[in-house]
mmCIF file of C-alpha atoms and ligand atoms in Angstrom:
data_model
loop_
_atom_site.group_PDB
_atom_site.id
_atom_site.type_symbol
_atom_site.label_atom_id
_atom_site.label_comp_id
_atom_site.label_asym_id
_atom_site.label_seq_id
_atom_site.Cartn_x
_atom_site.Cartn_y
_atom_site.Cartn_z
ATOM 1 C CA MET A 1 11.115 146.211 106.319
ATOM 2 C CA LYS A 2 12.202 148.544 103.975
ATOM 3 C CA GLN A 3 10.047 147.871 101.206
ATOM 4 C CA PHE A 4 7.175 147.976 103.539
ATOM 5 C CA LYS A 5 8.012 151.159 104.915
ATOM 6 C CA GLY A 6 8.370 152.699 101.535
ATOM 7 C CA HIS A 7 4.897 151.278 100.310
ATOM 8 C CA LEU A 8 3.184 152.747 103.683
ATOM 9 C CA ALA A 9 5.017 156.116 102.954
ATOM 10 C CA THR A 10 3.460 155.944 99.103
ATOM 11 C CA LEU A 11 -0.003 155.205 100.403
ATOM 12 C CA ALA A 12 0.375 158.174 103.168
ATOM 13 C CA GLU A 13 1.262 160.483 100.155
ATOM 14 C CA GLN A 14 -1.603 159.449 97.905
ATOM 15 C CA GLY A 15 -3.769 159.834 100.849
ATOM 16 C CA MET A 16 -4.814 156.076 100.576
ATOM 17 C CA LEU A 17 -3.197 155.233 104.264
ATOM 18 C CA ARG A 18 -5.547 153.410 106.191
ATOM 19 C CA THR A 19 -5.510 153.617 109.983
ATOM 20 C CA LEU A 20 -7.666 152.459 112.884
ATOM 21 C CA ARG A 21 -9.651 154.874 115.297
ATOM 22 C CA GLU A 22 -10.428 153.578 118.898
ATOM 23 C CA ILE A 23 -13.848 153.653 119.958
ATOM 24 C CA GLU A 24 -13.919 154.272 123.804
ATOM 25 C CA SER A 25 -17.389 153.498 124.660
ATOM 26 C CA ALA A 26 -20.071 150.612 123.883
ATOM 27 C CA GLN A 27 -21.530 150.702 120.334
ATOM 28 C CA GLY A 28 -24.727 152.658 120.180
ATOM 29 C CA PRO A 29 -25.835 155.488 118.487
ATOM 30 C CA ARG A 30 -23.268 157.934 119.913
ATOM 31 C CA VAL A 31 -19.764 157.126 120.846
ATOM 32 C CA ARG A 32 -16.907 158.402 122.677
ATOM 33 C CA ILE A 33 -13.675 159.025 120.400
ATOM 34 C CA ASP A 34 -10.620 160.921 121.709
ATOM 35 C CA GLY A 35 -12.562 161.445 124.612
ATOM 36 C CA THR A 36 -15.482 163.511 122.851
ATOM 37 C CA ASP A 37 -19.111 162.179 121.847
ATOM 38 C CA HIS A 38 -19.695 161.730 118.374
ATOM 39 C CA LEU A 39 -22.711 160.993 116.378
ATOM 40 C CA LEU A 40 -21.939 157.313 114.869
ATOM 41 C CA LEU A 41 -22.606 156.928 111.159
ATOM 42 C CA CYS A 42 -20.599 154.290 109.958
ATOM 43 C CA SER A 43 -21.864 151.186 112.162
ATOM 44 C CA ASN A 44 -23.654 147.723 111.031
ATOM 45 C CA ASN A 45 -25.565 147.912 114.270
ATOM 46 C CA TYR A 46 -28.758 148.486 112.294
ATOM 47 C CA LEU A 47 -30.927 147.635 114.876
ATOM 48 C CA GLY A 48 -29.273 148.807 117.842
ATOM 49 C CA LEU A 49 -28.566 145.040 119.100
ATOM 50 C CA ALA A 50 -24.884 145.173 119.875
ATOM 51 C CA ASN A 51 -25.458 146.459 123.345
ATOM 52 C CA HIS A 52 -28.968 145.562 124.114
ATOM 53 C CA PRO A 53 -29.607 144.241 127.630
ATOM 54 C CA VAL A 54 -30.952 141.233 126.481
ATOM 55 C CA LEU A 55 -28.002 140.082 124.462
ATOM 56 C CA ILE A 56 -25.672 140.918 127.113
ATOM 57 C CA GLU A 57 -27.440 139.304 129.929
ATOM 58 C CA ALA A 58 -27.684 135.973 127.742
ATOM 59 C CA SER A 59 -24.006 136.121 127.105
ATOM 60 C CA CYS A 60 -23.018 136.180 130.735
ATOM 61 C CA ARG A 61 -25.321 133.623 131.495
ATOM 62 C CA ALA A 62 -23.867 131.095 128.970
ATOM 63 C CA ALA A 63 -20.584 132.331 130.139
ATOM 64 C CA LYS A 64 -21.132 131.413 133.622
ATOM 65 C CA ASP A 65 -23.033 128.180 132.814
ATOM 66 C CA PHE A 66 -20.713 126.845 130.034
ATOM 67 C CA GLY A 67 -17.306 128.844 130.282
ATOM 68 C CA ALA A 68 -15.270 131.386 128.078
ATOM 69 C CA GLY A 69 -14.366 129.357 125.516
ATOM 70 C CA SER A 70 -15.304 126.197 123.314
ATOM 71 C CA GLY A 71 -11.870 124.486 123.497
ATOM 72 C CA ALA A 72 -11.837 122.855 120.086
ATOM 73 C CA SER A 73 -13.051 122.820 116.674
ATOM 74 C CA ARG A 74 -16.578 121.490 116.094
ATOM 75 C CA LEU A 75 -15.305 118.143 114.533
ATOM 76 C CA ILE A 76 -13.127 117.303 117.675
ATOM 77 C CA SER A 77 -14.898 118.199 120.952
ATOM 78 C CA GLY A 78 -15.817 122.046 120.242
ATOM 79 C CA SER A 79 -19.741 121.280 119.154
ATOM 80 C CA MET A 80 -21.454 122.376 122.274
ATOM 81 C CA SER A 81 -25.161 122.187 122.754
ATOM 82 C CA LEU A 82 -25.404 125.678 122.251
ATOM 83 C CA HIS A 83 -24.146 125.586 118.689
ATOM 84 C CA HIS A 84 -26.856 122.739 117.902
ATOM 85 C CA ARG A 85 -29.566 124.979 119.417
ATOM 86 C CA LEU A 86 -28.283 128.069 117.414
ATOM 87 C CA GLU A 87 -28.304 125.945 114.115
ATOM 88 C CA GLU A 88 -31.802 124.495 114.789
ATOM 89 C CA ARG A 89 -32.800 128.010 115.690
ATOM 90 C CA ILE A 90 -31.370 129.243 112.467
ATOM 91 C CA ALA A 91 -33.172 126.560 110.143
ATOM 92 C CA ALA A 92 -36.371 127.437 111.989
ATOM 93 C CA PHE A 93 -35.996 130.947 110.989
ATOM 94 C CA LYS A 94 -35.418 130.473 107.536
ATOM 95 C CA SER A 95 -37.452 127.584 107.186
ATOM 96 C CA THR A 96 -34.638 125.377 105.691
ATOM 97 C CA GLU A 97 -34.060 121.743 106.434
ATOM 98 C CA SER A 98 -30.978 122.359 108.010
ATOM 99 C CA ALA A 99 -28.217 125.053 108.947
ATOM 100 C CA LEU A 100 -24.457 125.278 109.848
ATOM 101 C CA VAL A 101 -22.597 128.135 111.981
ATOM 102 C CA PHE A 102 -19.441 129.607 110.618
ATOM 103 C CA ASN A 103 -16.778 131.813 112.746
ATOM 104 C CA SER A 104 -17.582 134.878 110.760
ATOM 105 C CA GLY A 105 -18.909 135.764 107.381
ATOM 106 C CA TYR A 106 -15.518 136.113 105.887
ATOM 107 C CA ALA A 107 -15.030 132.213 106.798
ATOM 108 C CA ALA A 108 -18.324 131.241 105.665
ATOM 109 C CA ASN A 109 -17.938 132.499 102.388
ATOM 110 C CA ASN A 110 -14.592 131.274 101.985
ATOM 111 C CA GLY A 111 -15.749 127.565 103.351
ATOM 112 C CA ILE A 112 -19.133 127.287 101.805
ATOM 113 C CA ILE A 113 -17.766 128.128 98.417
ATOM 114 C CA GLN A 114 -14.610 126.394 98.569
ATOM 115 C CA GLY A 115 -16.689 123.454 100.037
ATOM 116 C CA LEU A 116 -19.196 123.386 97.347
ATOM 117 C CA LEU A 117 -17.321 123.957 94.257
ATOM 118 C CA GLY A 118 -14.038 122.653 92.290
ATOM 119 C CA PRO A 119 -12.242 123.358 89.371
ATOM 120 C CA GLU A 120 -14.929 121.684 86.825
ATOM 121 C CA ASP A 121 -17.387 124.091 88.160
ATOM 122 C CA THR A 122 -18.655 127.611 87.125
ATOM 123 C CA ILE A 123 -19.535 130.550 89.216
ATOM 124 C CA PHE A 124 -21.368 133.478 87.901
ATOM 125 C CA SER A 125 -20.498 136.418 90.648
ATOM 126 C CA ASP A 126 -22.081 140.152 90.512
ATOM 127 C CA SER A 127 -19.264 142.547 90.179
ATOM 128 C CA LEU A 128 -19.955 144.238 93.461
ATOM 129 C CA ASN A 129 -19.833 141.101 95.344
ATOM 130 C CA HIS A 130 -18.063 141.223 98.992
ATOM 131 C CA ALA A 131 -14.572 140.417 98.955
ATOM 132 C CA SER A 132 -15.333 137.192 101.230
ATOM 133 C CA ILE A 133 -16.996 135.973 98.249
ATOM 134 C CA ILE A 134 -14.315 137.093 95.620
ATOM 135 C CA ASP A 135 -11.899 135.115 97.846
ATOM 136 C CA GLY A 136 -14.044 132.114 98.173
ATOM 137 C CA CYS A 137 -14.352 131.727 94.524
ATOM 138 C CA ARG A 138 -10.554 131.831 94.137
ATOM 139 C CA LEU A 139 -10.256 129.193 96.696
ATOM 140 C CA SER A 140 -12.738 127.201 95.053
ATOM 141 C CA GLY A 141 -10.721 126.869 91.871
ATOM 142 C CA ALA A 142 -13.704 127.046 89.891
ATOM 143 C CA ARG A 143 -14.044 129.356 86.683
ATOM 144 C CA THR A 144 -15.490 132.597 87.823
ATOM 145 C CA CYS A 145 -17.807 134.498 85.371
ATOM 146 C CA VAL A 146 -18.166 138.242 86.704
ATOM 147 C CA TYR A 147 -21.529 139.841 85.559
ATOM 148 C CA PRO A 148 -22.036 143.761 85.543
ATOM 149 C CA HIS A 149 -23.756 144.775 88.860
ATOM 150 C CA ASN A 150 -27.303 143.477 89.196
ATOM 151 C CA ASP A 151 -27.539 143.527 85.357
ATOM 152 C CA VAL A 152 -29.945 140.056 84.656
ATOM 153 C CA GLN A 153 -29.982 140.739 81.159
ATOM 154 C CA ALA A 154 -26.129 140.598 80.979
ATOM 155 C CA LEU A 155 -26.213 137.393 83.279
ATOM 156 C CA ALA A 156 -28.621 135.871 81.033
ATOM 157 C CA GLU A 157 -26.755 136.337 77.920
ATOM 158 C CA LEU A 158 -23.435 135.439 79.884
ATOM 159 C CA MET A 159 -24.731 132.034 80.934
ATOM 160 C CA ALA A 160 -26.666 131.334 77.520
ATOM 161 C CA LYS A 161 -22.923 131.884 76.279
ATOM 162 C CA GLU A 162 -21.393 129.591 78.695
ATOM 163 C CA GLN A 163 -24.059 126.679 78.071
ATOM 164 C CA SER A 164 -22.439 125.411 75.056
ATOM 165 C CA THR A 165 -19.292 124.410 76.757
ATOM 166 C CA ARG A 166 -20.930 123.510 80.013
ATOM 167 C CA LYS A 167 -19.587 121.198 82.470
ATOM 168 C CA GLY A 168 -20.037 120.703 86.109
ATOM 169 C CA ARG A 169 -22.118 122.614 88.843
ATOM 170 C CA TRP A 170 -23.337 126.184 88.007
ATOM 171 C CA LEU A 171 -23.792 128.643 91.030
ATOM 172 C CA ILE A 172 -25.118 132.072 90.783
ATOM 173 C CA VAL A 173 -23.767 134.291 93.869
ATOM 174 C CA THR A 174 -24.755 137.771 95.049
ATOM 175 C CA ASP A 175 -24.816 139.966 97.671
ATOM 176 C CA GLY A 176 -28.814 140.399 99.405
ATOM 177 C CA VAL A 177 -28.240 144.029 99.823
ATOM 178 C CA PHE A 178 -24.832 145.636 98.260
ATOM 179 C CA SER A 179 -22.683 147.039 101.220
ATOM 180 C CA MET A 180 -21.070 150.165 99.191
ATOM 181 C CA ASP A 181 -24.249 151.142 97.253
ATOM 182 C CA GLY A 182 -27.368 150.238 99.655
ATOM 183 C CA ASP A 183 -29.198 148.826 96.623
ATOM 184 C CA ILE A 184 -30.910 145.416 96.693
ATOM 185 C CA ALA A 185 -30.211 142.166 94.476
ATOM 186 C CA PRO A 186 -33.301 141.398 91.982
ATOM 187 C CA LEU A 187 -33.741 137.742 93.438
ATOM 188 C CA PRO A 188 -37.183 136.984 91.902
ATOM 189 C CA GLU A 189 -35.182 137.564 88.338
ATOM 190 C CA LEU A 190 -31.883 135.612 89.493
ATOM 191 C CA VAL A 191 -34.355 132.828 90.821
ATOM 192 C CA SER A 192 -35.875 132.483 87.451
ATOM 193 C CA LEU A 193 -32.299 132.623 85.842
ATOM 194 C CA LYS A 194 -31.310 129.727 88.137
ATOM 195 C CA GLU A 195 -34.186 127.566 87.385
ATOM 196 C CA ARG A 196 -33.827 128.304 83.752
ATOM 197 C CA PHE A 197 -30.342 126.999 83.631
ATOM 198 C CA ASP A 198 -30.277 124.671 86.475
ATOM 199 C CA ALA A 199 -27.989 126.449 88.454
ATOM 200 C CA TRP A 200 -27.669 126.877 92.234
ATOM 201 C CA LEU A 201 -28.398 130.264 93.767
ATOM 202 C CA MET A 202 -26.344 131.811 96.929
ATOM 203 C CA VAL A 203 -27.354 134.824 98.777
ATOM 204 C CA ASP A 204 -25.200 136.717 101.233
ATOM 205 C CA ASP A 205 -27.541 138.577 103.283
ATOM 206 C CA ALA A 206 -24.837 140.324 105.589
ATOM 207 C CA HIS A 207 -26.869 143.382 105.299
ATOM 208 C CA GLY A 208 -30.342 142.417 104.689
ATOM 209 C CA GLY A 209 -30.752 140.011 107.598
ATOM 210 C CA GLY A 210 -32.384 141.503 110.556
ATOM 211 C CA VAL A 211 -33.662 144.289 108.347
ATOM 212 C CA LEU A 212 -35.548 143.446 105.479
ATOM 213 C CA GLY A 213 -38.515 141.335 105.295
ATOM 214 C CA GLU A 214 -41.763 141.443 107.737
ATOM 215 C CA HIS A 215 -40.022 139.107 110.196
ATOM 216 C CA GLY A 216 -36.758 140.308 109.611
ATOM 217 C CA ARG A 217 -35.620 137.127 107.688
ATOM 218 C CA GLY A 218 -34.009 139.265 104.965
ATOM 219 C CA THR A 219 -33.987 140.116 101.134
ATOM 220 C CA ALA A 220 -35.385 136.587 100.086
ATOM 221 C CA GLU A 221 -38.132 137.323 102.951
ATOM 222 C CA HIS A 222 -38.637 140.884 101.350
ATOM 223 C CA PHE A 223 -39.038 139.391 97.812
ATOM 224 C CA ASN A 224 -40.930 136.188 98.975
ATOM 225 C CA CYS A 225 -39.168 133.877 97.481
ATOM 226 C CA LEU A 226 -37.041 132.404 100.946
ATOM 227 C CA ASP A 227 -37.787 128.798 99.758
ATOM 228 C CA LYS A 228 -36.137 129.422 96.208
ATOM 229 C CA ILE A 229 -32.798 130.415 97.317
ATOM 230 C CA ASP A 230 -30.618 127.324 97.554
ATOM 231 C CA LEU A 231 -28.021 128.601 100.016
ATOM 232 C CA GLN A 232 -28.799 131.399 102.398
ATOM 233 C CA MET A 233 -25.790 132.791 103.998
ATOM 234 C CA GLY A 234 -25.987 135.517 106.628
ATOM 235 C CA THR A 235 -24.113 136.633 109.453
ATOM 236 C CA PHE A 236 -24.751 137.559 112.985
ATOM 237 C CA GLY A 237 -22.066 140.735 113.322
ATOM 238 C CA LYS A 238 -24.465 143.401 111.761
ATOM 239 C CA ALA A 239 -28.066 143.986 112.560
ATOM 240 C CA PHE A 240 -28.042 140.902 115.085
ATOM 241 C CA GLY A 241 -25.645 143.076 117.051
ATOM 242 C CA SER A 242 -23.245 139.831 118.239
ATOM 243 C CA PHE A 243 -20.838 137.878 115.790
ATOM 244 C CA GLY A 244 -20.423 135.047 113.741
ATOM 245 C CA ALA A 245 -22.448 133.528 110.675
ATOM 246 C CA TYR A 246 -24.424 130.927 109.461
ATOM 247 C CA LEU A 247 -25.471 128.927 105.889
ATOM 248 C CA ALA A 248 -29.235 127.713 105.887
ATOM 249 C CA ALA A 249 -29.569 124.956 103.215
ATOM 250 C CA THR A 250 -30.590 121.194 102.716
ATOM 251 C CA ARG A 251 -29.241 118.659 104.916
ATOM 252 C CA VAL A 252 -27.070 117.388 102.229
ATOM 253 C CA VAL A 253 -25.437 120.486 101.852
ATOM 254 C CA ILE A 254 -24.760 120.914 105.458
ATOM 255 C CA ASP A 255 -23.306 117.599 105.601
ATOM 256 C CA THR A 256 -21.086 118.090 102.783
ATOM 257 C CA LEU A 257 -19.608 121.216 104.209
ATOM 258 C CA ILE A 258 -19.070 119.619 107.467
ATOM 259 C CA ASN A 259 -16.948 117.166 105.844
ATOM 260 C CA ARG A 260 -15.196 119.368 103.163
ATOM 261 C CA SER A 261 -15.474 123.189 104.290
ATOM 262 C CA ARG A 262 -11.581 124.121 105.592
ATOM 263 C CA SER A 263 -12.723 127.297 107.376
ATOM 264 C CA PHE A 264 -15.091 125.008 109.142
ATOM 265 C CA ILE A 265 -13.046 122.353 109.860
ATOM 266 C CA PHE A 266 -9.820 123.774 110.883
ATOM 267 C CA SER A 267 -10.664 126.580 113.378
ATOM 268 C CA THR A 268 -11.740 126.516 116.931
ATOM 269 C CA SER A 269 -15.723 127.033 117.017
ATOM 270 C CA LEU A 270 -17.411 130.099 118.414
ATOM 271 C CA PRO A 271 -17.535 130.332 122.347
ATOM 272 C CA PRO A 272 -20.705 130.192 124.442
ATOM 273 C CA ALA A 273 -21.204 133.851 125.272
ATOM 274 C CA VAL A 274 -21.511 134.509 121.338
ATOM 275 C CA LEU A 275 -23.756 131.661 120.460
ATOM 276 C CA ALA A 276 -26.123 132.547 123.291
ATOM 277 C CA ALA A 277 -26.240 136.180 122.049
ATOM 278 C CA ASN A 278 -26.831 135.102 118.662
ATOM 279 C CA LEU A 279 -29.712 133.055 119.729
ATOM 280 C CA ALA A 280 -31.205 135.970 121.789
ATOM 281 C CA ALA A 281 -30.706 138.094 118.917
ATOM 282 C CA ILE A 282 -32.655 135.630 116.514
ATOM 283 C CA ASP A 283 -35.512 135.990 118.960
ATOM 284 C CA LEU A 284 -35.435 139.810 119.284
ATOM 285 C CA VAL A 285 -35.344 140.179 115.362
ATOM 286 C CA ALA A 286 -38.403 138.211 115.385
ATOM 287 C CA SER A 287 -40.350 139.651 118.012
ATOM 288 C CA GLU A 288 -42.700 142.739 118.089
ATOM 289 C CA GLU A 289 -39.499 144.762 119.319
ATOM 290 C CA GLY A 290 -37.661 143.700 116.343
ATOM 291 C CA GLU A 291 -40.448 144.719 114.486
ATOM 292 C CA ARG A 292 -40.707 148.145 116.116
ATOM 293 C CA ARG A 293 -37.139 148.634 115.530
ATOM 294 C CA ARG A 294 -37.479 147.943 111.749
ATOM 295 C CA THR A 295 -39.951 150.533 111.388
ATOM 296 C CA GLN A 296 -37.796 153.162 113.131
ATOM 297 C CA LEU A 297 -35.021 152.179 110.935
ATOM 298 C CA LYS A 298 -36.980 152.537 107.672
ATOM 299 C CA ALA A 299 -38.498 156.049 109.020
ATOM 300 C CA ASN A 300 -34.883 157.344 109.674
ATOM 301 C CA ARG A 301 -33.885 156.064 106.312
ATOM 302 C CA GLU A 302 -36.377 158.180 104.519
ATOM 303 C CA LEU A 303 -35.853 161.326 106.722
ATOM 304 C CA PHE A 304 -32.136 161.068 105.932
ATOM 305 C CA SER A 305 -32.245 160.032 102.567
ATOM 306 C CA SER A 306 -34.730 162.755 101.489
ATOM 307 C CA ILE A 307 -32.629 165.556 102.894
ATOM 308 C CA LEU A 308 -29.767 164.514 100.973
ATOM 309 C CA SER A 309 -31.355 163.544 97.406
ATOM 310 C CA GLY A 310 -33.594 166.958 98.120
ATOM 311 C CA ALA A 311 -30.364 168.722 98.137
ATOM 312 C CA GLY A 312 -29.212 167.218 94.579
ATOM 313 C CA PHE A 313 -26.933 164.370 95.646
ATOM 314 C CA ASP A 314 -26.682 161.218 93.870
ATOM 315 C CA LEU A 315 -27.287 158.253 96.460
ATOM 316 C CA CYS A 316 -26.008 155.518 94.155
ATOM 317 C CA GLY A 317 -29.594 153.950 93.815
ATOM 318 C CA SER A 318 -29.472 153.202 97.612
ATOM 319 C CA SER A 319 -33.028 151.708 99.040
ATOM 320 C CA THR A 320 -31.891 150.774 102.362
ATOM 321 C CA GLN A 321 -30.122 152.000 105.422
ATOM 322 C CA ILE A 322 -26.781 152.038 103.744
ATOM 323 C CA VAL A 323 -26.801 155.608 102.326
ATOM 324 C CA PRO A 324 -24.003 156.528 99.922
ATOM 325 C CA VAL A 325 -23.116 160.269 98.865
ATOM 326 C CA LEU A 326 -21.576 160.423 95.725
ATOM 327 C CA ILE A 327 -18.419 162.633 95.617
ATOM 328 C CA GLY A 328 -16.022 161.364 92.757
ATOM 329 C CA GLU A 329 -12.522 162.048 93.776
ATOM 330 C CA PRO A 330 -10.609 160.911 96.867
ATOM 331 C CA GLU A 331 -9.326 164.419 98.181
ATOM 332 C CA PRO A 332 -12.698 166.248 98.410
ATOM 333 C CA THR A 333 -13.971 163.016 99.885
ATOM 334 C CA MET A 334 -11.834 162.296 102.843
ATOM 335 C CA HIS A 335 -11.776 166.320 103.218
ATOM 336 C CA ALA A 336 -15.503 166.043 103.775
ATOM 337 C CA ALA A 337 -15.142 163.043 106.216
ATOM 338 C CA SER A 338 -12.571 164.719 108.354
ATOM 339 C CA GLN A 339 -14.606 167.827 108.460
ATOM 340 C CA LEU A 340 -17.904 166.251 109.504
ATOM 341 C CA PHE A 341 -15.650 164.455 112.096
ATOM 342 C CA GLN A 342 -14.337 167.571 113.719
ATOM 343 C CA GLN A 343 -18.167 168.373 114.057
ATOM 344 C CA GLY A 344 -18.779 165.340 115.862
ATOM 345 C CA ILE A 345 -20.184 163.216 112.978
ATOM 346 C CA PHE A 346 -18.540 159.899 112.439
ATOM 347 C CA LEU A 347 -19.114 158.570 109.128
ATOM 348 C CA SER A 348 -16.712 156.972 106.278
ATOM 349 C CA GLY A 349 -15.004 158.303 103.094
ATOM 350 C CA ILE A 350 -14.838 155.196 100.690
ATOM 351 C CA ARG A 351 -12.002 155.285 98.188
ATOM 352 C CA PRO A 352 -10.639 152.658 95.833
ATOM 353 C CA PRO A 353 -10.115 149.777 95.701
ATOM 354 C CA THR A 354 -13.279 149.374 97.660
ATOM 355 C CA VAL A 355 -15.236 151.124 95.067
ATOM 356 C CA ALA A 356 -14.372 152.087 91.354
ATOM 357 C CA PRO A 357 -12.076 155.055 90.894
ATOM 358 C CA GLY A 358 -14.189 158.241 90.354
ATOM 359 C CA THR A 359 -16.863 156.903 92.457
ATOM 360 C CA CYS A 360 -15.435 157.952 96.061
ATOM 361 C CA ARG A 361 -18.163 158.315 98.388
ATOM 362 C CA LEU A 362 -19.364 159.260 101.808
ATOM 363 C CA ARG A 363 -21.078 156.343 103.096
ATOM 364 C CA ALA A 364 -23.795 156.667 105.958
ATOM 365 C CA THR A 365 -25.180 153.832 107.608
ATOM 366 C CA LEU A 366 -28.161 154.470 109.859
ATOM 367 C CA MET A 367 -29.630 152.827 113.004
ATOM 368 C CA ALA A 368 -33.225 152.534 114.347
ATOM 369 C CA ASP A 369 -32.221 154.202 117.756
ATOM 370 C CA HIS A 370 -30.724 157.463 115.956
ATOM 371 C CA THR A 371 -33.248 160.207 116.682
ATOM 372 C CA PRO A 372 -34.794 162.182 114.026
ATOM 373 C CA THR A 373 -33.154 165.495 115.326
ATOM 374 C CA GLU A 374 -29.800 163.809 115.195
ATOM 375 C CA LEU A 375 -30.221 162.813 111.825
ATOM 376 C CA ARG A 376 -31.746 166.205 110.449
ATOM 377 C CA GLN A 377 -28.596 167.704 111.678
ATOM 378 C CA ALA A 378 -26.443 165.110 110.372
ATOM 379 C CA ALA A 379 -27.740 165.420 107.028
ATOM 380 C CA GLN A 380 -27.856 169.169 106.965
ATOM 381 C CA ALA A 381 -24.237 169.363 108.013
ATOM 382 C CA ILE A 382 -23.314 166.887 105.152
ATOM 383 C CA VAL A 383 -25.083 168.989 102.400
ATOM 384 C CA HIS A 384 -23.077 172.169 103.853
ATOM 385 C CA VAL A 385 -19.728 170.578 104.200
ATOM 386 C CA VAL A 386 -20.055 168.969 100.806
ATOM 387 C CA LYS A 387 -21.366 171.753 98.934
ATOM 388 C CA ARG A 388 -18.800 174.458 100.641
ATOM 389 C CA GLY A 389 -16.159 171.626 99.486
ATOM 390 C CA LEU A 390 -17.350 171.571 95.989
ATOM 391 C CA ALA A 391 -17.145 175.160 95.594
ATOM 392 C CA GLY A 392 -13.657 174.958 96.507
ATOM 393 C CA GLU A 393 -13.960 176.989 99.970
HETATM 394 C C1 PLP B 401 -19.750 142.040 106.636
HETATM 395 C C2 PLP B 401 -20.081 141.021 105.287
HETATM 396 C C3 PLP B 401 -19.195 139.777 105.331
HETATM 397 C C4 PLP B 401 -18.302 139.506 106.204
HETATM 398 O O1 PLP B 401 -18.669 139.172 107.635
HETATM 399 P P1 PLP B 401 -17.896 139.079 108.793
HETATM 400 O O2 PLP B 401 -19.062 138.468 109.714
HETATM 401 O O3 PLP B 401 -17.938 140.394 109.399
HETATM 402 O O4 PLP B 401 -16.722 138.401 108.745
HETATM 403 C C5 PLP B 401 -19.668 139.088 104.408
HETATM 404 N N1 PLP B 401 -20.531 139.438 103.364
HETATM 405 C C6 PLP B 401 -20.870 140.747 103.196
HETATM 406 C C7 PLP B 401 -21.606 141.188 102.134
HETATM 407 C C8 PLP B 401 -20.491 141.797 104.371
HETATM 408 O O5 PLP B 401 -21.009 142.764 104.123
#
């Protein structure tokens, strides 16, 4: 205990201690914190579905009809009709043979990579991939080669070099939209590499699903290459406004995971209310309302990022609803975040180890139902606070 206390004290001294903030209202473009109203600029509820009446109604009805819990893991007695309906719906949405629901994106990435690859295999992983992918690679025991972020040329050279000693299966794995930079993976180039080297391609579309592509089918739809991605992983906790995750793939892959994926096998399955919300969310995303919300989100992004880039800030190559503002060192970053919070603007300051040292940033995530006025004021407040901080005032 004494060691832990010392460790926590050290973190606090370094300005690196992480603590929780209590949100006292439902998730929306504004939330109540400490009894006061704040503009929320750090939620992944991109389309505003987390508090949508259609999802709430679907959840309530499913709880009344099927109960609060699923009672067991999928392979015992917890594979309810709603799981099967949701998997059919996901496969149709992604145009794949089959799909499998996981309890969270974290569990999915762990279980998919562990379930499909072993020590004799090789994984090529983008240097900015999500922690759950990194942990999945470790769990699998496969040899993991990390390639520089979005650098297709470097990846091609790495694969060519590995080719001579190749054994086992090869997997290229990438986020679709990167969570800290807001940039998009070059999927068409990755598809040609995976074809050239006879590898699988896995895309984690936690931040692209619902948002990118004409019908919200994600990064692969954005590039018109849905049928080229072997393993399409996505989550329901972000743009879909609910909770849980999935893999869309061939029947053989899904059957293999049902038999081998530890995070799938050894965990109680998602409850009815969550499954019903996910089903309603896919319908909403695919509907005209979904399209309207995507259009609004894009307009919000243009407005917000043009003010910040116009003021000369480095937005880390973002081209999505995730808008980072590069600051550099932890202290000014956290100071700016806390000043903005005092002004009623809640966004996150991001430090190592989440990002590389020297690239600390304010990170804003936008929603379809933020108003232009709210975003204009917030962007101007960010410009003001950061410029004053950099001037040492
Ligand atoms: C959020 C996220 C996950 C984890 O998904 P959860 O459902 O929140 O566990 C996985 N991958 C990426 C890229 C994410 O952003």
